[in-house]
Amino acid sequence: MLIAAFAAASMALVALIAGVVVVANTPQQQSSPGGADLSALRDQELLARPAPAEIDLVDHPLYDMAIPPPIDCDLPDLDVESDESWEGFSREAGACLDELWAPVMEELRLVPDLPDVIVTDQGLDSDTEEAFTLAYYESDVATITVILPNVREVSEAVPADEREVVWLALMGHEYAHHVQNSTGILRVSHDLRRSAGSEEDELDTLRRTELQAECMAGIALRGIVDPGGDALDVVNRHFNDGGDLDTHGSATSRSQWLEAGWDGGTVAGCNTYGAEADQVG
């Protein structure tokens, strides 16, 4: 999640990922009790490396899934100055997100490894005075990392009674990248960016990926916090009221996609890859 000019704007870094394929082990030749060599009777095509599954970003089975039902999530109080408090809050938020998205994964018959959640005092070399990373997801190791100095700095502008929902939204965005990774969407998105014919095409794909994660953060918020409260307004006020970004979309787009996840009945509401260009600008 990226903050531009210290205004609220979310970002998650998309790491390079590789497709997951199943490789068959070549069986050892064995003789039958009668001494005949049966290896010639085996179908060698069965030993071939299967092709990776085809992933359609616009027409993906994920979009047919119902919004996961609400869960009980007892997040601990967050003391933003305490490393231990951040660790406990981040781990518990991750566990709640695991539970929330589990029905969707089960319906899709996916059994992904659950992501690790860690905190660090180390920022990124790419951070600048105008923009810096709050947290990021690494798909190759399935890890969400929260950068403590940066979230503490932003916390200074967030009222104490609103911090927990704001940082839950951050975790929901990063976890959404894990959902994208588990369903193959992130791999295809990376491939499209790598093969893009222009910088604008690459940025368009990146925006669609990030805005989908923002939409899924809306799904997560709705499933964890009181839907009758002001959580959506709080998150939009701190993250999506200003700071247009080429990589993550305009403040208006981010706000609209967060609300689409909050209000949706199925994950189809987060199909940014099938959206018109002006919806992901």
PDB file of C-alpha atoms in Angstrom:
ATOM      1  CA  MET A   1       0.000   0.000   0.000  1.00  0.00           C
ATOM      2  CA  LEU A   2       1.484   3.301  -1.140  1.00  0.00           C
ATOM      3  CA  ILE A   3       0.985   6.703   0.432  1.00  0.00           C
ATOM      4  CA  ALA A   4       1.506   9.577  -2.037  1.00  0.00           C
ATOM      5  CA  ALA A   5       2.507  12.958  -0.620  1.00  0.00           C
ATOM      6  CA  PHE A   6       1.608  11.443   2.743  1.00  0.00           C
ATOM      7  CA  ALA A   7      -2.033  11.403   1.595  1.00  0.00           C
ATOM      8  CA  ALA A   8      -3.981   8.212   1.788  1.00  0.00           C
ATOM      9  CA  ALA A   9      -3.453   5.944  -1.169  1.00  0.00           C
ATOM     10  CA  SER A  10      -3.121   2.198  -1.031  1.00  0.00           C
ATOM     11  CA  MET A  11      -0.457   0.081  -2.604  1.00  0.00           C
ATOM     12  CA  ALA A  12       0.755  -3.456  -2.601  1.00  0.00           C
ATOM     13  CA  LEU A  13       3.833  -4.629  -4.478  1.00  0.00           C
ATOM     14  CA  VAL A  14       3.216  -7.481  -6.905  1.00  0.00           C
ATOM     15  CA  ALA A  15       6.102  -9.935  -6.844  1.00  0.00           C
ATOM     16  CA  LEU A  16       7.124 -12.135  -9.791  1.00  0.00           C
ATOM     17  CA  ILE A  17       5.466 -15.515  -9.600  1.00  0.00           C
ATOM     18  CA  ALA A  18       5.753 -18.774 -11.457  1.00  0.00           C
ATOM     19  CA  GLY A  19       2.918 -20.988 -12.625  1.00  0.00           C
ATOM     20  CA  VAL A  20       2.231 -24.076 -10.587  1.00  0.00           C
ATOM     21  CA  VAL A  21       2.222 -27.315 -12.497  1.00  0.00           C
ATOM     22  CA  VAL A  22       2.168 -30.938 -11.437  1.00  0.00           C
ATOM     23  CA  VAL A  23       5.139 -32.993 -12.558  1.00  0.00           C
ATOM     24  CA  ALA A  24       4.756 -36.746 -12.816  1.00  0.00           C
ATOM     25  CA  ASN A  25       7.616 -38.836 -11.470  1.00  0.00           C
ATOM     26  CA  THR A  26       8.951 -41.327 -13.970  1.00  0.00           C
ATOM     27  CA  PRO A  27       8.305 -44.820 -12.597  1.00  0.00           C
ATOM     28  CA  GLN A  28      11.169 -47.253 -12.292  1.00  0.00           C
ATOM     29  CA  GLN A  29      11.092 -50.194 -14.657  1.00  0.00           C
ATOM     30  CA  GLN A  30      10.015 -53.358 -12.929  1.00  0.00           C
ATOM     31  CA  SER A  31       9.794 -56.903 -14.116  1.00  0.00           C
ATOM     32  CA  SER A  32       6.711 -58.990 -13.642  1.00  0.00           C
ATOM     33  CA  PRO A  33       6.928 -62.198 -11.608  1.00  0.00           C
ATOM     34  CA  GLY A  34       7.155 -64.052 -14.917  1.00  0.00           C
ATOM     35  CA  GLY A  35      10.162 -62.043 -15.998  1.00  0.00           C
ATOM     36  CA  ALA A  36       8.441 -60.099 -18.834  1.00  0.00           C
ATOM     37  CA  ASP A  37       9.426 -56.434 -19.300  1.00  0.00           C
ATOM     38  CA  LEU A  38       6.225 -54.380 -19.067  1.00  0.00           C
ATOM     39  CA  SER A  39       7.812 -50.970 -19.714  1.00  0.00           C
ATOM     40  CA  ALA A  40       6.932 -51.064 -23.413  1.00  0.00           C
ATOM     41  CA  LEU A  41       3.253 -51.343 -22.513  1.00  0.00           C
ATOM     42  CA  ARG A  42       3.229 -48.101 -20.554  1.00  0.00           C
ATOM     43  CA  ASP A  43       1.774 -45.029 -22.224  1.00  0.00           C
ATOM     44  CA  GLN A  44       4.703 -42.607 -22.285  1.00  0.00           C
ATOM     45  CA  GLU A  45       2.352 -39.675 -22.898  1.00  0.00           C
ATOM     46  CA  LEU A  46       1.152 -40.040 -19.332  1.00  0.00           C
ATOM     47  CA  LEU A  47       4.646 -39.114 -18.176  1.00  0.00           C
ATOM     48  CA  ALA A  48       4.688 -35.818 -20.065  1.00  0.00           C
ATOM     49  CA  ARG A  49       4.713 -32.560 -18.140  1.00  0.00           C
ATOM     50  CA  PRO A  50       1.136 -31.209 -18.190  1.00  0.00           C
ATOM     51  CA  ALA A  51       0.500 -27.676 -19.395  1.00  0.00           C
ATOM     52  CA  PRO A  52      -0.400 -25.044 -16.806  1.00  0.00           C
ATOM     53  CA  ALA A  53      -4.107 -24.408 -16.413  1.00  0.00           C
ATOM     54  CA  GLU A  54      -5.602 -21.723 -18.626  1.00  0.00           C
ATOM     55  CA  ILE A  55      -6.602 -18.675 -16.583  1.00  0.00           C
ATOM     56  CA  ASP A  56      -9.151 -16.222 -17.989  1.00  0.00           C
ATOM     57  CA  LEU A  57      -8.911 -12.913 -16.143  1.00  0.00           C
ATOM     58  CA  VAL A  58     -12.276 -11.710 -17.429  1.00  0.00           C
ATOM     59  CA  ASP A  59     -14.247 -14.959 -17.068  1.00  0.00           C
ATOM     60  CA  HIS A  60     -12.753 -16.603 -13.998  1.00  0.00           C
ATOM     61  CA  PRO A  61     -14.655 -19.047 -11.725  1.00  0.00           C
ATOM     62  CA  LEU A  62     -13.752 -16.819  -8.777  1.00  0.00           C
ATOM     63  CA  TYR A  63     -16.333 -14.294  -9.945  1.00  0.00           C
ATOM     64  CA  ASP A  64     -19.126 -16.856  -9.589  1.00  0.00           C
ATOM     65  CA  MET A  65     -18.426 -17.221  -5.882  1.00  0.00           C
ATOM     66  CA  ALA A  66     -20.791 -15.702  -3.342  1.00  0.00           C
ATOM     67  CA  ILE A  67     -19.390 -13.092  -1.000  1.00  0.00           C
ATOM     68  CA  PRO A  68     -18.074 -15.027   2.031  1.00  0.00           C
ATOM     69  CA  PRO A  69     -20.330 -14.813   5.089  1.00  0.00           C
ATOM     70  CA  PRO A  70     -19.333 -12.617   8.038  1.00  0.00           C
ATOM     71  CA  ILE A  71     -17.079 -14.058  10.719  1.00  0.00           C
ATOM     72  CA  ASP A  72     -16.391 -13.242  14.348  1.00  0.00           C
ATOM     73  CA  CYS A  73     -13.001 -11.577  14.533  1.00  0.00           C
ATOM     74  CA  ASP A  74     -11.772 -10.319  17.879  1.00  0.00           C
ATOM     75  CA  LEU A  75      -8.901  -8.056  16.885  1.00  0.00           C
ATOM     76  CA  PRO A  76      -6.618  -7.019  19.746  1.00  0.00           C
ATOM     77  CA  ASP A  77      -6.248  -3.367  20.647  1.00  0.00           C
ATOM     78  CA  LEU A  78      -3.445  -1.804  18.635  1.00  0.00           C
ATOM     79  CA  ASP A  79      -0.692   0.258  20.254  1.00  0.00           C
ATOM     80  CA  VAL A  80       1.021   1.737  17.208  1.00  0.00           C
ATOM     81  CA  GLU A  81       4.227   2.426  19.134  1.00  0.00           C
ATOM     82  CA  SER A  82       4.691  -1.211  20.175  1.00  0.00           C
ATOM     83  CA  ASP A  83       6.334  -3.768  17.891  1.00  0.00           C
ATOM     84  CA  GLU A  84       4.722  -6.583  19.862  1.00  0.00           C
ATOM     85  CA  SER A  85       1.296  -5.000  19.490  1.00  0.00           C
ATOM     86  CA  TRP A  86       1.749  -4.704  15.732  1.00  0.00           C
ATOM     87  CA  GLU A  87       2.851  -8.321  15.510  1.00  0.00           C
ATOM     88  CA  GLY A  88      -0.178  -9.512  17.472  1.00  0.00           C
ATOM     89  CA  PHE A  89      -2.603  -7.324  15.528  1.00  0.00           C
ATOM     90  CA  SER A  90      -1.174  -8.333  12.139  1.00  0.00           C
ATOM     91  CA  ARG A  91      -1.194 -12.042  12.954  1.00  0.00           C
ATOM     92  CA  GLU A  92      -4.770 -11.952  14.244  1.00  0.00           C
ATOM     93  CA  ALA A  93      -5.962  -9.937  11.238  1.00  0.00           C
ATOM     94  CA  GLY A  94      -4.285 -12.504   8.982  1.00  0.00           C
ATOM     95  CA  ALA A  95      -5.986 -15.371  10.817  1.00  0.00           C
ATOM     96  CA  CYS A  96      -9.374 -13.668  10.446  1.00  0.00           C
ATOM     97  CA  LEU A  97      -8.772 -13.175   6.724  1.00  0.00           C
ATOM     98  CA  ASP A  98      -7.790 -16.845   6.416  1.00  0.00           C
ATOM     99  CA  GLU A  99     -11.122 -17.800   7.975  1.00  0.00           C
ATOM    100  CA  LEU A 100     -13.123 -15.317   5.911  1.00  0.00           C
ATOM    101  CA  TRP A 101     -11.793 -16.438   2.519  1.00  0.00           C
ATOM    102  CA  ALA A 102     -11.743 -20.172   3.358  1.00  0.00           C
ATOM    103  CA  PRO A 103     -15.283 -20.858   2.008  1.00  0.00           C
ATOM    104  CA  VAL A 104     -14.352 -19.305  -1.339  1.00  0.00           C
ATOM    105  CA  MET A 105     -11.197 -21.388  -1.602  1.00  0.00           C
ATOM    106  CA  GLU A 106     -13.112 -24.533  -0.641  1.00  0.00           C
ATOM    107  CA  GLU A 107     -15.827 -23.844  -3.219  1.00  0.00           C
ATOM    108  CA  LEU A 108     -13.130 -23.441  -5.869  1.00  0.00           C
ATOM    109  CA  ARG A 109     -11.496 -26.674  -4.611  1.00  0.00           C
ATOM    110  CA  LEU A 110      -8.253 -24.879  -3.917  1.00  0.00           C
ATOM    111  CA  VAL A 111      -6.044 -25.650  -0.941  1.00  0.00           C
ATOM    112  CA  PRO A 112      -3.415 -22.908  -0.975  1.00  0.00           C
ATOM    113  CA  ASP A 113      -0.846 -22.499   1.760  1.00  0.00           C
ATOM    114  CA  LEU A 114      -1.921 -19.804   4.175  1.00  0.00           C
ATOM    115  CA  PRO A 115       0.228 -16.677   3.954  1.00  0.00           C
ATOM    116  CA  ASP A 116       2.699 -15.764   6.643  1.00  0.00           C
ATOM    117  CA  VAL A 117       2.289 -12.307   8.190  1.00  0.00           C
ATOM    118  CA  ILE A 118       5.391 -10.516   9.463  1.00  0.00           C
ATOM    119  CA  VAL A 119       6.405  -7.001  10.503  1.00  0.00           C
ATOM    120  CA  THR A 120       9.701  -5.298   9.787  1.00  0.00           C
ATOM    121  CA  ASP A 121      11.577  -2.107  10.603  1.00  0.00           C
ATOM    122  CA  GLN A 122      13.172  -2.105   7.152  1.00  0.00           C
ATOM    123  CA  GLY A 123      11.693   0.060   4.411  1.00  0.00           C
ATOM    124  CA  LEU A 124      12.125  -0.488   0.684  1.00  0.00           C
ATOM    125  CA  ASP A 125      14.863   1.030  -1.458  1.00  0.00           C
ATOM    126  CA  SER A 126      12.149   2.262  -3.844  1.00  0.00           C
ATOM    127  CA  ASP A 127      10.495   4.440  -1.190  1.00  0.00           C
ATOM    128  CA  THR A 128      10.751   8.196  -1.740  1.00  0.00           C
ATOM    129  CA  GLU A 129       9.768  11.306   0.150  1.00  0.00           C
ATOM    130  CA  GLU A 130       6.577  11.496  -1.921  1.00  0.00           C
ATOM    131  CA  ALA A 131       5.569   7.858  -1.722  1.00  0.00           C
ATOM    132  CA  PHE A 132       6.374   4.944   0.504  1.00  0.00           C
ATOM    133  CA  THR A 133       5.157   1.443   1.063  1.00  0.00           C
ATOM    134  CA  LEU A 134       3.067   0.481   4.068  1.00  0.00           C
ATOM    135  CA  ALA A 135       2.887  -3.252   3.366  1.00  0.00           C
ATOM    136  CA  TYR A 136       3.467  -5.663   0.517  1.00  0.00           C
ATOM    137  CA  TYR A 137       2.736  -9.217  -0.558  1.00  0.00           C
ATOM    138  CA  GLU A 138       5.381 -11.574  -1.937  1.00  0.00           C
ATOM    139  CA  SER A 139       3.749 -14.319  -3.931  1.00  0.00           C
ATOM    140  CA  ASP A 140       6.810 -16.535  -4.284  1.00  0.00           C
ATOM    141  CA  VAL A 141       6.927 -17.028  -0.515  1.00  0.00           C
ATOM    142  CA  ALA A 142       3.263 -16.217   0.265  1.00  0.00           C
ATOM    143  CA  THR A 143       4.139 -13.561   2.822  1.00  0.00           C
ATOM    144  CA  ILE A 144       2.511 -10.284   3.846  1.00  0.00           C
ATOM    145  CA  THR A 145       4.998  -7.823   5.304  1.00  0.00           C
ATOM    146  CA  VAL A 146       4.019  -4.697   7.265  1.00  0.00           C
ATOM    147  CA  ILE A 147       6.631  -1.918   7.357  1.00  0.00           C
ATOM    148  CA  LEU A 148       6.444  -0.498  10.876  1.00  0.00           C
ATOM    149  CA  PRO A 149       8.133   2.905  10.477  1.00  0.00           C
ATOM    150  CA  ASN A 150       5.812   3.801   7.608  1.00  0.00           C
ATOM    151  CA  VAL A 151       2.555   2.682   9.187  1.00  0.00           C
ATOM    152  CA  ARG A 152       3.528   4.480  12.381  1.00  0.00           C
ATOM    153  CA  GLU A 153       4.102   7.688  10.456  1.00  0.00           C
ATOM    154  CA  VAL A 154       0.729   7.452   8.758  1.00  0.00           C
ATOM    155  CA  SER A 155      -0.914   6.556  12.073  1.00  0.00           C
ATOM    156  CA  GLU A 156      -0.069  10.023  13.352  1.00  0.00           C
ATOM    157  CA  ALA A 157      -2.730  11.416  11.001  1.00  0.00           C
ATOM    158  CA  VAL A 158      -5.334   8.750  11.902  1.00  0.00           C
ATOM    159  CA  PRO A 159      -7.466   9.215  15.042  1.00  0.00           C
ATOM    160  CA  ALA A 160      -6.761   6.536  17.634  1.00  0.00           C
ATOM    161  CA  ASP A 161     -10.305   5.131  17.463  1.00  0.00           C
ATOM    162  CA  GLU A 162     -10.043   4.655  13.679  1.00  0.00           C
ATOM    163  CA  ARG A 163      -6.617   3.053  13.415  1.00  0.00           C
ATOM    164  CA  GLU A 164      -7.658  -0.563  13.770  1.00  0.00           C
ATOM    165  CA  VAL A 165     -10.171  -0.476  10.915  1.00  0.00           C
ATOM    166  CA  VAL A 166      -7.716   1.453   8.709  1.00  0.00           C
ATOM    167  CA  TRP A 167      -4.976  -1.133   9.228  1.00  0.00           C
ATOM    168  CA  LEU A 168      -7.443  -3.982   8.833  1.00  0.00           C
ATOM    169  CA  ALA A 169      -8.239  -2.545   5.392  1.00  0.00           C
ATOM    170  CA  LEU A 170      -4.522  -2.527   4.607  1.00  0.00           C
ATOM    171  CA  MET A 171      -4.292  -6.194   5.586  1.00  0.00           C
ATOM    172  CA  GLY A 172      -7.418  -6.947   3.553  1.00  0.00           C
ATOM    173  CA  HIS A 173      -5.804  -5.412   0.469  1.00  0.00           C
ATOM    174  CA  GLU A 174      -2.608  -7.421   0.887  1.00  0.00           C
ATOM    175  CA  TYR A 175      -4.558 -10.618   1.543  1.00  0.00           C
ATOM    176  CA  ALA A 176      -6.485  -9.983  -1.660  1.00  0.00           C
ATOM    177  CA  HIS A 177      -3.204 -10.350  -3.539  1.00  0.00           C
ATOM    178  CA  HIS A 178      -2.899 -13.762  -1.901  1.00  0.00           C
ATOM    179  CA  VAL A 179      -6.364 -14.654  -3.218  1.00  0.00           C
ATOM    180  CA  GLN A 180      -5.266 -13.484  -6.668  1.00  0.00           C
ATOM    181  CA  ASN A 181      -2.123 -15.575  -6.375  1.00  0.00           C
ATOM    182  CA  SER A 182      -3.989 -18.675  -5.193  1.00  0.00           C
ATOM    183  CA  THR A 183      -6.429 -18.488  -8.115  1.00  0.00           C
ATOM    184  CA  GLY A 184      -3.750 -17.919 -10.764  1.00  0.00           C
ATOM    185  CA  ILE A 185      -4.846 -14.367 -11.479  1.00  0.00           C
ATOM    186  CA  LEU A 186      -1.627 -12.793 -10.238  1.00  0.00           C
ATOM    187  CA  ARG A 187       0.553 -14.968 -12.468  1.00  0.00           C
ATOM    188  CA  VAL A 188      -1.394 -14.042 -15.588  1.00  0.00           C
ATOM    189  CA  SER A 189      -1.420 -10.389 -14.598  1.00  0.00           C
ATOM    190  CA  HIS A 190       2.353 -10.454 -14.270  1.00  0.00           C
ATOM    191  CA  ASP A 191       2.718 -12.178 -17.649  1.00  0.00           C
ATOM    192  CA  LEU A 192       0.536  -9.517 -19.290  1.00  0.00           C
ATOM    193  CA  ARG A 193       2.572  -6.729 -17.764  1.00  0.00           C
ATOM    194  CA  ARG A 194       5.826  -8.333 -18.864  1.00  0.00           C
ATOM    195  CA  SER A 195       4.607  -8.746 -22.450  1.00  0.00           C
ATOM    196  CA  ALA A 196       2.850  -5.369 -22.671  1.00  0.00           C
ATOM    197  CA  GLY A 197       3.566  -3.440 -25.843  1.00  0.00           C
ATOM    198  CA  SER A 198       3.658  -0.073 -24.113  1.00  0.00           C
ATOM    199  CA  GLU A 199       4.047   1.490 -20.700  1.00  0.00           C
ATOM    200  CA  GLU A 200       0.400   2.510 -20.723  1.00  0.00           C
ATOM    201  CA  ASP A 201      -0.722  -1.092 -21.363  1.00  0.00           C
ATOM    202  CA  GLU A 202       1.489  -2.268 -18.514  1.00  0.00           C
ATOM    203  CA  LEU A 203       0.072   0.373 -16.168  1.00  0.00           C
ATOM    204  CA  ASP A 204      -3.473  -0.515 -17.208  1.00  0.00           C
ATOM    205  CA  THR A 205      -2.940  -4.137 -16.178  1.00  0.00           C
ATOM    206  CA  LEU A 206      -1.296  -3.103 -12.899  1.00  0.00           C
ATOM    207  CA  ARG A 207      -4.175  -0.751 -12.063  1.00  0.00           C
ATOM    208  CA  ARG A 208      -6.711  -3.503 -12.715  1.00  0.00           C
ATOM    209  CA  THR A 209      -4.776  -5.832 -10.403  1.00  0.00           C
ATOM    210  CA  GLU A 210      -4.518  -3.263  -7.612  1.00  0.00           C
ATOM    211  CA  LEU A 211      -8.098  -2.049  -7.913  1.00  0.00           C
ATOM    212  CA  GLN A 212      -9.316  -5.634  -7.741  1.00  0.00           C
ATOM    213  CA  ALA A 213      -7.348  -6.026  -4.508  1.00  0.00           C
ATOM    214  CA  GLU A 214      -8.983  -2.843  -3.216  1.00  0.00           C
ATOM    215  CA  CYS A 215     -12.400  -4.270  -4.088  1.00  0.00           C
ATOM    216  CA  MET A 216     -11.594  -7.489  -2.255  1.00  0.00           C
ATOM    217  CA  ALA A 217     -10.496  -5.397   0.717  1.00  0.00           C
ATOM    218  CA  GLY A 218     -14.059  -4.080   0.721  1.00  0.00           C
ATOM    219  CA  ILE A 219     -15.355  -7.653   0.823  1.00  0.00           C
ATOM    220  CA  ALA A 220     -13.063  -8.384   3.769  1.00  0.00           C
ATOM    221  CA  LEU A 221     -14.086  -5.276   5.678  1.00  0.00           C
ATOM    222  CA  ARG A 222     -17.774  -6.069   5.281  1.00  0.00           C
ATOM    223  CA  GLY A 223     -17.186  -9.621   6.531  1.00  0.00           C
ATOM    224  CA  ILE A 224     -15.200  -8.656   9.617  1.00  0.00           C
ATOM    225  CA  VAL A 225     -16.424  -5.299  10.943  1.00  0.00           C
ATOM    226  CA  ASP A 226     -19.918  -4.097  11.837  1.00  0.00           C
ATOM    227  CA  PRO A 227     -21.598  -3.441   8.460  1.00  0.00           C
ATOM    228  CA  GLY A 228     -23.805  -0.853  10.131  1.00  0.00           C
ATOM    229  CA  GLY A 229     -20.827   1.196  11.258  1.00  0.00           C
ATOM    230  CA  ASP A 230     -18.741   3.790   9.466  1.00  0.00           C
ATOM    231  CA  ALA A 231     -15.780   1.576   8.527  1.00  0.00           C
ATOM    232  CA  LEU A 232     -16.169   2.151   4.788  1.00  0.00           C
ATOM    233  CA  ASP A 233     -16.230   5.929   5.185  1.00  0.00           C
ATOM    234  CA  VAL A 234     -13.246   5.814   7.537  1.00  0.00           C
ATOM    235  CA  VAL A 235     -11.102   3.803   5.139  1.00  0.00           C
ATOM    236  CA  ASN A 236     -12.055   5.916   2.127  1.00  0.00           C
ATOM    237  CA  ARG A 237     -11.322   9.099   4.038  1.00  0.00           C
ATOM    238  CA  HIS A 238      -7.819   8.024   5.000  1.00  0.00           C
ATOM    239  CA  PHE A 239      -6.789   6.045   1.911  1.00  0.00           C
ATOM    240  CA  ASN A 240      -8.948   7.081  -1.021  1.00  0.00           C
ATOM    241  CA  ASP A 241      -9.818  10.768  -0.688  1.00  0.00           C
ATOM    242  CA  GLY A 242      -6.783  12.018  -2.562  1.00  0.00           C
ATOM    243  CA  GLY A 243      -3.607  11.047  -4.345  1.00  0.00           C
ATOM    244  CA  ASP A 244      -4.216   9.773  -7.881  1.00  0.00           C
ATOM    245  CA  LEU A 245      -1.643   7.165  -8.868  1.00  0.00           C
ATOM    246  CA  ASP A 246      -0.784   5.787 -12.303  1.00  0.00           C
ATOM    247  CA  THR A 247      -0.116   2.396 -10.732  1.00  0.00           C
ATOM    248  CA  HIS A 248      -3.176   2.178  -8.477  1.00  0.00           C
ATOM    249  CA  GLY A 249      -5.789   4.360 -10.074  1.00  0.00           C
ATOM    250  CA  SER A 250      -7.401   7.621  -9.173  1.00  0.00           C
ATOM    251  CA  ALA A 251      -8.765   8.297  -5.724  1.00  0.00           C
ATOM    252  CA  THR A 252     -12.251   8.091  -7.224  1.00  0.00           C
ATOM    253  CA  SER A 253     -11.600   4.676  -8.781  1.00  0.00           C
ATOM    254  CA  ARG A 254     -10.122   3.277  -5.581  1.00  0.00           C
ATOM    255  CA  SER A 255     -13.085   4.501  -3.578  1.00  0.00           C
ATOM    256  CA  GLN A 256     -15.599   3.088  -6.060  1.00  0.00           C
ATOM    257  CA  TRP A 257     -13.973  -0.340  -6.170  1.00  0.00           C
ATOM    258  CA  LEU A 258     -13.683  -0.533  -2.373  1.00  0.00           C
ATOM    259  CA  GLU A 259     -17.404   0.230  -2.184  1.00  0.00           C
ATOM    260  CA  ALA A 260     -18.164  -2.331  -4.914  1.00  0.00           C
ATOM    261  CA  GLY A 261     -16.610  -5.042  -2.751  1.00  0.00           C
ATOM    262  CA  TRP A 262     -18.455  -3.814   0.320  1.00  0.00           C
ATOM    263  CA  ASP A 263     -21.844  -3.770  -1.446  1.00  0.00           C
ATOM    264  CA  GLY A 264     -21.502  -6.792  -3.743  1.00  0.00           C
ATOM    265  CA  GLY A 265     -23.345 -10.084  -3.546  1.00  0.00           C
ATOM    266  CA  THR A 266     -20.757 -12.061  -5.492  1.00  0.00           C
ATOM    267  CA  VAL A 267     -17.067 -11.631  -6.216  1.00  0.00           C
ATOM    268  CA  ALA A 268     -18.101 -10.658  -9.758  1.00  0.00           C
ATOM    269  CA  GLY A 269     -18.371  -7.118  -8.438  1.00  0.00           C
ATOM    270  CA  CYS A 270     -14.563  -7.139  -8.308  1.00  0.00           C
ATOM    271  CA  ASN A 271     -14.018  -8.083 -11.950  1.00  0.00           C
ATOM    272  CA  THR A 272     -11.766  -5.145 -12.773  1.00  0.00           C
ATOM    273  CA  TYR A 273     -10.275  -6.992 -15.732  1.00  0.00           C
ATOM    274  CA  GLY A 274     -13.632  -6.907 -17.499  1.00  0.00           C
ATOM    275  CA  ALA A 275     -14.289  -3.256 -16.638  1.00  0.00           C
ATOM    276  CA  GLU A 276     -14.222  -0.361 -19.089  1.00  0.00           C
ATOM    277  CA  ALA A 277     -11.017   1.688 -19.186  1.00  0.00           C
ATOM    278  CA  ASP A 278     -12.631   4.726 -17.557  1.00  0.00           C
ATOM    279  CA  GLN A 279     -13.512   2.591 -14.507  1.00  0.00           C
ATOM    280  CA  VAL A 280      -9.898   1.702 -13.833  1.00  0.00           C
ATOM    281  CA  GLY A 281      -8.274   5.030 -14.600  1.00  0.00           C
TER     282      GLY A 281
END
